[in-house]
Each structure stands twice: as structure tokens, then as C-alpha cells.
Coordinates of C-alpha atoms and ligand atoms in Angstrom, one line a residue:
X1 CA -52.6 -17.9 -35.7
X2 CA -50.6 -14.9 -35.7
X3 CA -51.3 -11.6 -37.3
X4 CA -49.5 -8.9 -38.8
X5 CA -50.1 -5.3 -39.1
X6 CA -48.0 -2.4 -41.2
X7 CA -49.1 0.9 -40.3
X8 CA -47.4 3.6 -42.5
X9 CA -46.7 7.0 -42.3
X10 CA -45.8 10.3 -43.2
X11 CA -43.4 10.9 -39.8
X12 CA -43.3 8.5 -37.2
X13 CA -42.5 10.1 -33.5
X14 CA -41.9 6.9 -31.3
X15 CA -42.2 9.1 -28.5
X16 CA -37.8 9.5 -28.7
X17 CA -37.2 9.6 -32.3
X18 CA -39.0 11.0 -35.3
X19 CA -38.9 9.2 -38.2
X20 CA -39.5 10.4 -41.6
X21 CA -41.8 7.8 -44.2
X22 CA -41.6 5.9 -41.0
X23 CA -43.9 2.5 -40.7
X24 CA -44.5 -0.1 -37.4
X25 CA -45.0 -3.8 -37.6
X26 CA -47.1 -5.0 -35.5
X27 CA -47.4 -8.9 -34.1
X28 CA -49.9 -10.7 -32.3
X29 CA -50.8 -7.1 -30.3
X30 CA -47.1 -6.3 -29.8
X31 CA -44.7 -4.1 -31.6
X32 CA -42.4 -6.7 -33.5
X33 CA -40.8 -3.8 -35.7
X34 CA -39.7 -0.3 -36.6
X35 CA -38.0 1.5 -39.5
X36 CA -38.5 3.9 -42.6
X37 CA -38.3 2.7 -46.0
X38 CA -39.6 -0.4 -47.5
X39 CA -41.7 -2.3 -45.1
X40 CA -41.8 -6.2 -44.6
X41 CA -45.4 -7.5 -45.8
X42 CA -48.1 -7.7 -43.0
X43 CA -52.0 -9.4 -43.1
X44 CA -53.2 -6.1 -43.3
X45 CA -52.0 -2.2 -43.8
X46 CA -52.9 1.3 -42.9
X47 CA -51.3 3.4 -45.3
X48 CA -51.5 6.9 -44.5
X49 CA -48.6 9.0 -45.6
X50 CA -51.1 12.6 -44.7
X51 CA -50.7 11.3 -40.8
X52 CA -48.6 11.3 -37.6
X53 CA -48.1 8.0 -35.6
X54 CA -48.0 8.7 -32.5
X55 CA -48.5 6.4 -29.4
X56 CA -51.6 5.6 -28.2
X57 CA -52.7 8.2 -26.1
X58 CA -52.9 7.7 -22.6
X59 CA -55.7 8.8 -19.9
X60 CA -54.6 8.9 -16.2
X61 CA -58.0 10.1 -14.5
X62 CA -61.5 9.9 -15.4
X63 CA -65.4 9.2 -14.2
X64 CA -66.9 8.1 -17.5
X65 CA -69.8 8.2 -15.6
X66 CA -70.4 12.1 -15.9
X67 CA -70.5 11.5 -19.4
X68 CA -74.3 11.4 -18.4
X69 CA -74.8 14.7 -16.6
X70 CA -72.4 17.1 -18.7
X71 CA -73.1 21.0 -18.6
X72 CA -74.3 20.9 -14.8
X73 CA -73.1 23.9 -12.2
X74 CA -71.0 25.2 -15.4
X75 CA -70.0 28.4 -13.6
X76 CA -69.5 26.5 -9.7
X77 CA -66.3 26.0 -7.9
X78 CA -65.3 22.4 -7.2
X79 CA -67.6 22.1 -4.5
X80 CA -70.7 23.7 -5.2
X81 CA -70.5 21.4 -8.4
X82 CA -70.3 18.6 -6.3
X83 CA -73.1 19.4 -4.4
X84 CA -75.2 20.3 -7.4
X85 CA -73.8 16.8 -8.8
X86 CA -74.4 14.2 -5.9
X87 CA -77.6 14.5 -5.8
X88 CA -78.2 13.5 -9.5
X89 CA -75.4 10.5 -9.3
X90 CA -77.6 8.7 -6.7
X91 CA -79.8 8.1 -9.5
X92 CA -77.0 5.8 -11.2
X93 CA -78.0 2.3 -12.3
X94 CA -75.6 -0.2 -14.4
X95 CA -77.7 1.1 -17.5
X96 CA -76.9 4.3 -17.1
X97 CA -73.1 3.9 -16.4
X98 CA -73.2 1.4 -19.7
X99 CA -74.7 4.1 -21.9
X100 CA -72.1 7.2 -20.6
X101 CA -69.4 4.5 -21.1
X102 CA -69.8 3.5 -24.3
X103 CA -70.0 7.4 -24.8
X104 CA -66.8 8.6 -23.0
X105 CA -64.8 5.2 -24.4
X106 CA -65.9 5.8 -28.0
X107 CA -64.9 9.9 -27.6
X108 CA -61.5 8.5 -25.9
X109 CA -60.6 6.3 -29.1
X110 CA -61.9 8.5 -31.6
X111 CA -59.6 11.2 -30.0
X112 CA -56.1 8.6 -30.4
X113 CA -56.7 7.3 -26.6
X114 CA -55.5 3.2 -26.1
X115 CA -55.0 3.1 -22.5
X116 CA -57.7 4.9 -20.0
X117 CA -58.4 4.5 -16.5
X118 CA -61.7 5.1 -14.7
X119 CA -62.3 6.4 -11.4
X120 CA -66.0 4.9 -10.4
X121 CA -66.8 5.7 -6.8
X122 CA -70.3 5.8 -6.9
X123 CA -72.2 3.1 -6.3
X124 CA -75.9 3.8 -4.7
X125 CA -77.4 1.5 -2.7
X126 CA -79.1 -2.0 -4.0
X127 CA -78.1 -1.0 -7.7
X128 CA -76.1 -4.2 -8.9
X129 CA -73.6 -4.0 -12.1
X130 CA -71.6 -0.8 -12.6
X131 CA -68.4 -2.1 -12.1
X132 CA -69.1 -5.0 -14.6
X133 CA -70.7 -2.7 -17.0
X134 CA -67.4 -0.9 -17.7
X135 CA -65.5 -3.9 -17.9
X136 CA -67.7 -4.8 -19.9
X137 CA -67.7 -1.9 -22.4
X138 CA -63.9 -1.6 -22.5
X139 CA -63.9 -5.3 -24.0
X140 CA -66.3 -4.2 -26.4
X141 CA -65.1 -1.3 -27.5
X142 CA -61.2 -2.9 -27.9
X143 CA -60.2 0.2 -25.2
X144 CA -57.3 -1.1 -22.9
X145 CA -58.6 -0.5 -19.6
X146 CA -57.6 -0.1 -16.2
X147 CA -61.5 0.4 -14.0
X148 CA -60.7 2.2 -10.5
X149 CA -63.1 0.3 -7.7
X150 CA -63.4 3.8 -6.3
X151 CA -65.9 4.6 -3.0
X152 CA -67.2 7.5 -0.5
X153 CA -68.0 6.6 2.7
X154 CA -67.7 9.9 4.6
X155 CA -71.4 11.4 4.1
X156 CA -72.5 14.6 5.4
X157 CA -73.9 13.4 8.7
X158 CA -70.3 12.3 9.3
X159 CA -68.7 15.4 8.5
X160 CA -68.2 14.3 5.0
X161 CA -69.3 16.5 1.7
X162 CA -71.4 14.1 0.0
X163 CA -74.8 13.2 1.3
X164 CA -75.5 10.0 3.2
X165 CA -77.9 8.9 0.4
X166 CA -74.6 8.1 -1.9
X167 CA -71.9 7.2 0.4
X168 CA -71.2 3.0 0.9
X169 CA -70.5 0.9 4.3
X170 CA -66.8 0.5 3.8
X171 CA -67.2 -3.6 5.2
X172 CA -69.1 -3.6 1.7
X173 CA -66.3 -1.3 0.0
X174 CA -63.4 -3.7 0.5
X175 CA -65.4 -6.7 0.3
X176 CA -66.8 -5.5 -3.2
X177 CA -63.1 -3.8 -4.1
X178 CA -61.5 -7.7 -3.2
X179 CA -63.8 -9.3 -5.4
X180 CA -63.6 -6.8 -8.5
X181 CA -59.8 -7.8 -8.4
X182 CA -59.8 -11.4 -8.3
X183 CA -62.6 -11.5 -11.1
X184 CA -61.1 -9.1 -13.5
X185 CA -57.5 -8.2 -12.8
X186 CA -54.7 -9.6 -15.4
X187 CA -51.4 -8.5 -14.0
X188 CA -49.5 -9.9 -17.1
X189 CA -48.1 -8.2 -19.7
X190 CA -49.7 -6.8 -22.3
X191 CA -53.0 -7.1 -20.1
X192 CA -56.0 -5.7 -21.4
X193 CA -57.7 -5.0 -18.0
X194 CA -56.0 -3.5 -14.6
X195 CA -57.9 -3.0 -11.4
X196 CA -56.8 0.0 -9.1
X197 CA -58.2 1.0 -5.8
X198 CA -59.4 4.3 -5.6
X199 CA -61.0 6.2 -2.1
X200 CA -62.3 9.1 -3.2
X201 CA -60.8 12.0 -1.6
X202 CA -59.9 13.4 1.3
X203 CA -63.1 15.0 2.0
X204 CA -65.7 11.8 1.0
X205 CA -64.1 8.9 3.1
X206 CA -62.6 8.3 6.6
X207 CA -58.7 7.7 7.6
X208 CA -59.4 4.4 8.0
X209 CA -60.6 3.6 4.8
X210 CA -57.5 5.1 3.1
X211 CA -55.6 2.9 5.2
X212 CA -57.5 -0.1 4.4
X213 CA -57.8 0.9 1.3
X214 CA -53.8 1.0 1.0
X215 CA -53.6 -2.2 2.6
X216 CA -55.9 -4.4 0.6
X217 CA -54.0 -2.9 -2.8
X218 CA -50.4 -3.6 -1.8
X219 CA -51.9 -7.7 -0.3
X220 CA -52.8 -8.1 -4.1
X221 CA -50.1 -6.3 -5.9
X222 CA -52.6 -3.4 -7.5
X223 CA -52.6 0.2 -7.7
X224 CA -53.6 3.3 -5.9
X225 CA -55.4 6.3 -7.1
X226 CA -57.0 9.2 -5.5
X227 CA -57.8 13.0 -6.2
X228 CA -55.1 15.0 -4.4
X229 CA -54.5 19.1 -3.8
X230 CA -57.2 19.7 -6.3
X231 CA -58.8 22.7 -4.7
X232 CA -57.7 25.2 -1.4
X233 CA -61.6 24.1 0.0
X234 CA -59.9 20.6 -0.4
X235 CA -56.9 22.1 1.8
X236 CA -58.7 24.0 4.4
X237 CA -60.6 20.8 5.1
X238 CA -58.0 18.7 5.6
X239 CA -56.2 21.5 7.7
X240 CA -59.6 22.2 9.7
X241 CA -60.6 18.7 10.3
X242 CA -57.1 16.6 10.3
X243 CA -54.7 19.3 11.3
X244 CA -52.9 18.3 8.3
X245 CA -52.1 19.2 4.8
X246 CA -53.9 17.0 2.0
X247 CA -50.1 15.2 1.3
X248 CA -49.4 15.3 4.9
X249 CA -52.0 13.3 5.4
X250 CA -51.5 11.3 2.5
X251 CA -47.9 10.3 3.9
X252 CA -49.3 9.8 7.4
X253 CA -52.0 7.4 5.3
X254 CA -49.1 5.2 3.3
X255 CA -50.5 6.8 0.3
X256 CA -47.1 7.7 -1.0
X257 CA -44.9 5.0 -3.5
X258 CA -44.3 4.0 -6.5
X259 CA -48.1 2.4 -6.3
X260 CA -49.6 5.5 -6.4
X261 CA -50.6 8.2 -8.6
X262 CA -52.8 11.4 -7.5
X263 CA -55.2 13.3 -9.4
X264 CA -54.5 16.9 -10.1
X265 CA -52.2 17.3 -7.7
X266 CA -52.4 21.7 -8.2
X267 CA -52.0 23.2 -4.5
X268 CA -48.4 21.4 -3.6
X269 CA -45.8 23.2 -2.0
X270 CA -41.6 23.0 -2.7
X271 CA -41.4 20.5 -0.1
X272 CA -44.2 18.4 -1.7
X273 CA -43.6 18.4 -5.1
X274 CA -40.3 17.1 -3.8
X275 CA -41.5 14.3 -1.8
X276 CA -43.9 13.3 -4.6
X277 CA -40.8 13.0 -6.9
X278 CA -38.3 11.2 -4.3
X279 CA -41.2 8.5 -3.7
X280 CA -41.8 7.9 -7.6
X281 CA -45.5 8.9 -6.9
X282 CA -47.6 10.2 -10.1
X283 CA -49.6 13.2 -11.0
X284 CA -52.3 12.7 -13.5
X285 CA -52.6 16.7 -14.5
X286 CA -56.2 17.1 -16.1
X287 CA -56.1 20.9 -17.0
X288 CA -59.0 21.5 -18.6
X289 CA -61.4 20.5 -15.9
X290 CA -59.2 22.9 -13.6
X291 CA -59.7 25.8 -15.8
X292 CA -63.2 25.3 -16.0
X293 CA -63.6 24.5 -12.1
X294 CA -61.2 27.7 -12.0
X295 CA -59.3 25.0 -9.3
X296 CA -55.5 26.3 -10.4
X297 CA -52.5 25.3 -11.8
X298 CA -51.0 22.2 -11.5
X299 CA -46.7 22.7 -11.0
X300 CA -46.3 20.3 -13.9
X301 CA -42.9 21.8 -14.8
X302 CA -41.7 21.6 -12.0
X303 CA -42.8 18.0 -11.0
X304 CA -41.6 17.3 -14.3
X305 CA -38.0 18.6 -12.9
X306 CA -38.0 17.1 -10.1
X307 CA -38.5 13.5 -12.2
X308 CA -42.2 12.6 -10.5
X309 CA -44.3 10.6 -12.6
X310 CA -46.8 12.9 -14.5
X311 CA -49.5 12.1 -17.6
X312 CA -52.3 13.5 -18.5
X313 CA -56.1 13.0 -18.2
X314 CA -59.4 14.2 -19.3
X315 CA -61.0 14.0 -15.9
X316 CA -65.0 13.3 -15.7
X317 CA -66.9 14.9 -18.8
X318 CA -69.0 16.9 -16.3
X319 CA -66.1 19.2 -15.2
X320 CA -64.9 19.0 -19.0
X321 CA -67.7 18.5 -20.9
X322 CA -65.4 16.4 -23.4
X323 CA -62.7 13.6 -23.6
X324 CA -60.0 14.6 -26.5
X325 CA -56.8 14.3 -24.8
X326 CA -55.0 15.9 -28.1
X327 CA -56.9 18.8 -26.5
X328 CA -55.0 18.6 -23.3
X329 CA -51.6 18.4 -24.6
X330 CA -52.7 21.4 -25.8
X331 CA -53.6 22.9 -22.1
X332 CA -51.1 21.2 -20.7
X333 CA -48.6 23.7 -22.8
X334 CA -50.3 26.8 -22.6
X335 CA -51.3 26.9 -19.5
X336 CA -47.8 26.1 -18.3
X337 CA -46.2 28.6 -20.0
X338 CA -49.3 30.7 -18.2
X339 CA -48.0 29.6 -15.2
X340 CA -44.3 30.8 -15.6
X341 CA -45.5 34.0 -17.1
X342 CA -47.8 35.0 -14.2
X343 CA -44.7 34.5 -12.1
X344 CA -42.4 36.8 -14.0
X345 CA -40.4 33.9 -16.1
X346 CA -39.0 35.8 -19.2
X347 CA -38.2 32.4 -20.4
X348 CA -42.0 31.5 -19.8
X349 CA -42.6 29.8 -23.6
X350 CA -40.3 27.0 -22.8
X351 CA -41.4 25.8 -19.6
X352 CA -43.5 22.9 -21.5
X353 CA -42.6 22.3 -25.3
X354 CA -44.9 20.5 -27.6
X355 CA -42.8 17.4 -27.7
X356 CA -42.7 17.3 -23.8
X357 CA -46.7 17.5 -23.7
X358 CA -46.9 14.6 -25.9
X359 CA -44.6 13.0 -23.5
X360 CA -46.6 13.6 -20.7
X361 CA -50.2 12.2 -22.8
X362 CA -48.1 9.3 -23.6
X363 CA -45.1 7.8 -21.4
X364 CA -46.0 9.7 -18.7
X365 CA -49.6 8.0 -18.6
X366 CA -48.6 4.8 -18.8
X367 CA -45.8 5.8 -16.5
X368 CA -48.6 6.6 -13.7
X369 CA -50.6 3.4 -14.6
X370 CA -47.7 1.6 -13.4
X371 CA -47.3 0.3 -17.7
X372 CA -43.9 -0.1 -18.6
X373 CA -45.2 -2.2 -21.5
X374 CA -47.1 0.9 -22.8
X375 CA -46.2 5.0 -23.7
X376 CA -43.7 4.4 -26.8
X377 CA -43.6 2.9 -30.1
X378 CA -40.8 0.3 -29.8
X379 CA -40.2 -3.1 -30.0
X380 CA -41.7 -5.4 -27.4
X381 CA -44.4 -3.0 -26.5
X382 CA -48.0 -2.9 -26.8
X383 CA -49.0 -2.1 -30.6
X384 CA -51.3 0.5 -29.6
X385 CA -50.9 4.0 -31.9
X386 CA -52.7 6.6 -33.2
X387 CA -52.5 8.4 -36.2
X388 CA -53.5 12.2 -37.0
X389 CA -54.0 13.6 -40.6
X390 CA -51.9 16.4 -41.1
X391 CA -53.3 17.4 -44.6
X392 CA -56.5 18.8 -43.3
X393 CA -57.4 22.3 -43.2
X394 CA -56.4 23.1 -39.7
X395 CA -52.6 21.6 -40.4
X396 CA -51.9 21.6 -44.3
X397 CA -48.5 23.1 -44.6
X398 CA -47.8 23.2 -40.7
X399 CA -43.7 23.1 -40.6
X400 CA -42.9 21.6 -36.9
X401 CA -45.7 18.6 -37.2
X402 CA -45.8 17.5 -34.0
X403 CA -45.6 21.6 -32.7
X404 CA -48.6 22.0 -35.4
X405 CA -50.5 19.3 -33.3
X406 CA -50.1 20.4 -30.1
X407 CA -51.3 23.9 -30.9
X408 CA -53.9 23.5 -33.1
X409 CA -55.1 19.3 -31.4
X410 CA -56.9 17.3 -33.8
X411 CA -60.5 17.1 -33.1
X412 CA -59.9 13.2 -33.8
X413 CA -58.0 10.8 -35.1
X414 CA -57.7 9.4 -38.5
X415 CA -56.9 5.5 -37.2
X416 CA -56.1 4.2 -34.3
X417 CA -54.6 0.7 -33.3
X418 CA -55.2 -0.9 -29.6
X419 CA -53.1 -4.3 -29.0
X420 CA -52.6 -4.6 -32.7
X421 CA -56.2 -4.4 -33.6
X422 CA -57.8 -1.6 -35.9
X423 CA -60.5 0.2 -33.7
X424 CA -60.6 3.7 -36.1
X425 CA -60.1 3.3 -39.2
X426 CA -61.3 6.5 -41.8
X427 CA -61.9 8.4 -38.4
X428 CA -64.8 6.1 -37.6
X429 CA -65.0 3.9 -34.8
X430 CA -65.0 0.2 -36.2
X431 CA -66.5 -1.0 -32.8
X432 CA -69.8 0.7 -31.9
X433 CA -71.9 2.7 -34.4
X434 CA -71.3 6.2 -33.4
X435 CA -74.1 7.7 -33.7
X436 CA -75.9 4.9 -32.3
X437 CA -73.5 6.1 -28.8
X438 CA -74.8 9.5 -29.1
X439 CA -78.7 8.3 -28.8
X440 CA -78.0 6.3 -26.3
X441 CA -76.6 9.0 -24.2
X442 CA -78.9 11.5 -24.7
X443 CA -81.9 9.3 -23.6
X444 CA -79.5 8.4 -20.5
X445 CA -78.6 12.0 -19.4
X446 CA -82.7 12.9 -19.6
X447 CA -83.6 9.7 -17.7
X448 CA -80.9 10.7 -14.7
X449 CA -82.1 13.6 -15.0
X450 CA -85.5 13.4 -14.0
X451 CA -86.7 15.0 -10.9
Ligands
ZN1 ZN1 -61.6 13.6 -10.9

């Protein structure tokens, strides 16, 4: 039976046009109109002329995961984090990675998120059902989700950083990566569930399991996704133990295309950024987990430029502490006009504008999770929006809206529509109890972390 959905409000931005008393009709999960004006009638109606519709946020990079061990190694560099870290993910169980899920998914919709990856790479030894419980919770929740079967293999007796205790066989990782796909990948349109394969990083698995990695992905027509030229430690390994530089080795890998999308992506050089563009490679920029890792500064202008793929992510909650994306179209902008400033540009305000950040948290996400179905409100697409009040306290009277919610981001969203269904509606999540979530985590983050 089909069913119709008319979301109204005050300005519409489509992510191309604005639209003033602008509405969306929404069909069977897919955008069947746009306009302003009178509306056609619809099953059922979100009326909010105090809001922005934008389009559903999207999230290129993530470990829900952390969502269980947030506020570790708060003043660490990348690695001393991740030493501080490992040892506390070996205690992961399916339960675990169920509660800090639902936690991280229900934060990400809240916030206006539709789309999110994941990037799971740990899986301890013997401890059955992680992958499945974030499928699992996506469905639940109504999140449109693409789950990253990531791994480590390289552990420290090996050279690697992360101790033997949490690194996998990689027989077992592609074994286990070919069966996540064929149980829960949907290539079609409008597909609610996307697997990607995802090695770790340069520093936590071998050459060969990149290549493999590559290999397996491109036999079953899925995506790619690793952390990239996050950190100079990152860069100095890969120099020290490789003799190349973290892309280099990348392209000596395969790991370049229009399959593939890097995390972070920071320490790139003129050359790189380049090559990352002329491949049609993506960049998920994450920049408030490189501020607080004090990491650096990810060239998004000029990747931007240079036309490579770039969105936006909220990377693990551990190196965040949160997963509000409005947030990081906030970073995004200030801390590229940082960037230009600290290199002398007079012109340094304009090097990311407000409607440009929402770009990047929109089009440019789905543009990296290889979604041409996704990123904009028009016809034919996926009816996934969210929608921001604009009569609050912290935006009343704001004259550039969608300037207003970039520099002051909405701490969440007023309703928010995934595949034509209603998931916030009020600002409350229609699809877990929310403070329900926030139990659950708490007992999750003492249990893991238990001596
Ligand atoms: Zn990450």
C-alpha cells in the first residue's frame, strides 16, 4: 500500500535551492515531490513552519563502538590513546557493541543524521555477534546504514601498534568479511544496508591484507574505507617501515578509485591531494576528533578545489566524546578559515562558507558512500530529511538561516524523516526510548570497564 508524507516548512534548502514556505512529498520512502505553496494532501504531515529542512545528514566515518569507553586518554596524542584504548576494546562482546549502538545511532538521528557508516574492526577472539548486532540496531532504530567489516591483523609482536590480544587471523578476516556481504549487503537503490570493507590502518594490518582486502571488495562490487594521513606518527611509520608515504603506499596497494574513501585524510601533500581528486577518491573530514587528538588539519578547501569527494563524519565517540554532525559543519568552517588564516590568507573567512559545510555533511557524504540516491532533496531520491527549529533561543531572529545554523549547530533536531518514515518527531526519537539508551550505556561503559 503506498504512503504519503508532506513535510512543511519555513525555508526549504534542497541542498541547491532554498525555498521559502517550501514543503516535500514524500512516496513509498522516495521523494515524489517539491514546491512552495499549497501542498498536495499526504497520509500524514509534519508541519513546522519554525524549521529548516534540510537533507538528512550524512556520516562518513565512525566506531559506534567507542560510544562505550568515552572520556579515556582525553589529553593523549592519537597513539597513546590507542594504546590506552586497546586494551579496554578486547573486552568487547556483541552486548556491549549493541548497547554503544543503540547509543551513538540514537545521538546520530536525534542530531538530523539518515545515512551513517560504521567502521567495526574489532572483533576479540571467540566473541560471536558484533557485526549482526549493528545490523541489527540500524533496522531498529530506522538509521540507513552502511556497517564497515573492518579488522587489525598487524599486532605488536609483528611490528604492528595494537597488541596481539586484539588483532584477527586474516584467513578468518576475509572469510568473515565474504560472508557479512552476501548476508547483509542490498546493492539496490534506495537500500537500507551497505557493506564496505575496511583494514584498519596502515599501522594495524599487513600489505597483504590491504591487497586482499581490495581484492575481495571490487569481486563483489562493495566499497573501501580506511583511516588515511591522520597523524605524522601514522607518517613516520609508514616512511620507517615501508619506505613509503601513507598514499604512496595506498596507490602501490590499489587503494585508490572511485571505490574508495579515506578517513581524515590531514597530512597530504600538493601532489596528493591532487591524485586523491584525479582518482575520484573521498575524504571523510572528522574535525572534531582532530582537534581533540590535536592530529591537524585536514586541506578540505583545497580537496574541495581540486573536486575530490569530501563529507563529513563524527568519528568514534571516544576521540569526540559525541555524535552531532550539525556540530561539525560547524568545525568544518571554522577551522578552515583557521587554516587559511594561519597561513597568511587575508581572504581566510571564505575559504569554507556555511552553505558549502552543509554541502560537505550532506552531498558530499553520500558522495563518499558511493549514494547517488542520497545528499539532496529532489525528486527520485531517498526521502530522508531533517528539520531544525529556528525559533529557539539560540536562533530566534537569526537573518542568514542556514549561516545561523552553521554557527551556532542545533544541539538536535526538531523531526527527522529516514526513507519516508518519521524517526523524530517533537525532538524525540520515535524508535527507542531515549533515556532507556542512556541506562543502557552507562551500565555498558562500567562493565568494559572493569579491571
Ligand atoms: Zn576513525
Amino acid at each position: 500500500m503506498t504512503h504519503t508524507l508532506l513535510i512543511r516548512a519555513g525555508l526549504v534548502y534542497t541542498g541547491d535551492r532554498e525555498i521559502e514556505s517550501g514543503w516535500v512529498l514524500t512516496r513509498d520512502g522516495l521523494i515524489a515531490e517539491v514546491g512552495s505553496g499549497d501542498a498536495p494532501p499526504a497520509d500524514d504531515v509534519i508541519g513546522a513552519p519554525n524549521c529548516v529542512a534540510v537533507p538528512g545528514l550524512v556520516n562518513a566515518h565512525d566506531h559506534m563502538y567507542q560510544w562505550a569507553t568515552r572520556g579515556y586518554a582525553p589529553d593523549g596524542t592519537l597513539f597513546e590513546w590507542l594504546r590506552a584504548l586497546y586494551p579496554v576494546w578486547a573486552r568487547l562482546d556483541a552486548e556491549i557493541v549493541r548497547a554503544a549502538a543503540r547509543a551513538a545511532m540514537s545521538r546520530l538521528l536525534l542530531c538530523g543524521c539518515t545515512l551513517s557508516t560504521d567502521h567495526h574492526y574489532v572483533f576479540p577472539r571467540g566473541r560471536e555477534g558484533i557485526f549482526e548486532a549493528l545490523v541489527d540496531t540500524a533496522r531498529e532504530l530506522g538509521l540507513r546504514f552502511h556497517p564497515c567489516r573492518g579488522s587489525m591483523s598487524l599486532g605488536e609482536s609483528k611490528g604492528g601498534l595494537p597488541p596481539d590480544s586484539v588483532v584477527e587471523e586474516e584467513d578468518s578476516i576475509l572469510a568473515d568479511t565474504e560472508a557479512m556481504i552476501k548476508r547483509f549487503h542490498d546493492p539496490s537503490p534506495g537500500s537500507m544496508c551497505r557493506v564496505v570493507v575496511a583494514p584498519c590502518s596502515p599501522f594495524s594490518v599487513t600489505p597483504e591484507l590491504m591487497r586482499d582486502s581490495a581484492a575481495l571488495a571490487r569481486r563483489h562490487g562493495v566499497r573501501l574505507h580506511t583511516h588515511l594521513a591522520e597523524t605524522m606518527d601514522e607518517e613516520r611509520f609508514c616512511i620507517e617501515r615501508f619506505n613509503r608515504r601513507p598514499f604512496e603506499l595506498m596507490e602501490d596497494l590499489g587503494w585508490t578509485g572511485d571505490d574508495v574513501w579515506y578517513a581524515h585524510g590531514i597530512h597530504l601533500n600538493d601532489t596528493e591531494v591532487d591524485r586523491i581528486a584525479e582518482a575520484n577518491t573521498g575524504i571523510a573530514h572528522c574535525p572534531s576528533s582532530n582537534m581533540r587528538l590535536g592530529a591537524g588539519i585536514c586541506r578540505v578547501e583545497d580537496l574541495v578545489h581540486a573536486g575530490a569527494r569530501v563529507g563529513l563524519g563524527v568519528d568514534g565517540s571516544a576521540s569526540n566524546e559525541d555524535a552531532n554532525l550539525a556540530v561539525e559543519v560547524h568545525q568544518a568552517l571554522y577551522l578552515a578559515r583557521t587554516r587559511a588564516a594561519v597561513l597568511g590568507r587575508a581572504d581566510a573567512p571564505t575559504a569554507l562558507d556555511a552553505r558549502g559545510a552543509w554541502r560537505l555533511a550532506t552531498a558530499g557524504g553520500a558522495q563518499c558512500l558511493g549514494r547517488d540516491d542520497c545528499g539532496t532533496l529532489e525528486v527520485g531520491k531517498c526521502a530522508d530529511v531533517a528539520l531544525f527549529r529556528v525559533d529557539d533561543l539560540a536562533h530566534s531572529g537569526v537573518a542568514d538561516l542556514l549561516a545561523g545554523l552553521a554557527l551556532a549547530p542545533p544541539a538536535r533536531a526538531e523531526a527527522v524523516v529516514v526513507n519516508g518514515k518519521v524517526v523524530v518527531r517533537d525532538g524525540r526519537l520515535l524508535t527507542a526510548d531515549e533515556d532507556e539508551v542512556a541506562r543502557e550505556i552507562a551500565a555498558a561503559s562500567r562493565s568494559i570497564s572493569r579491571a
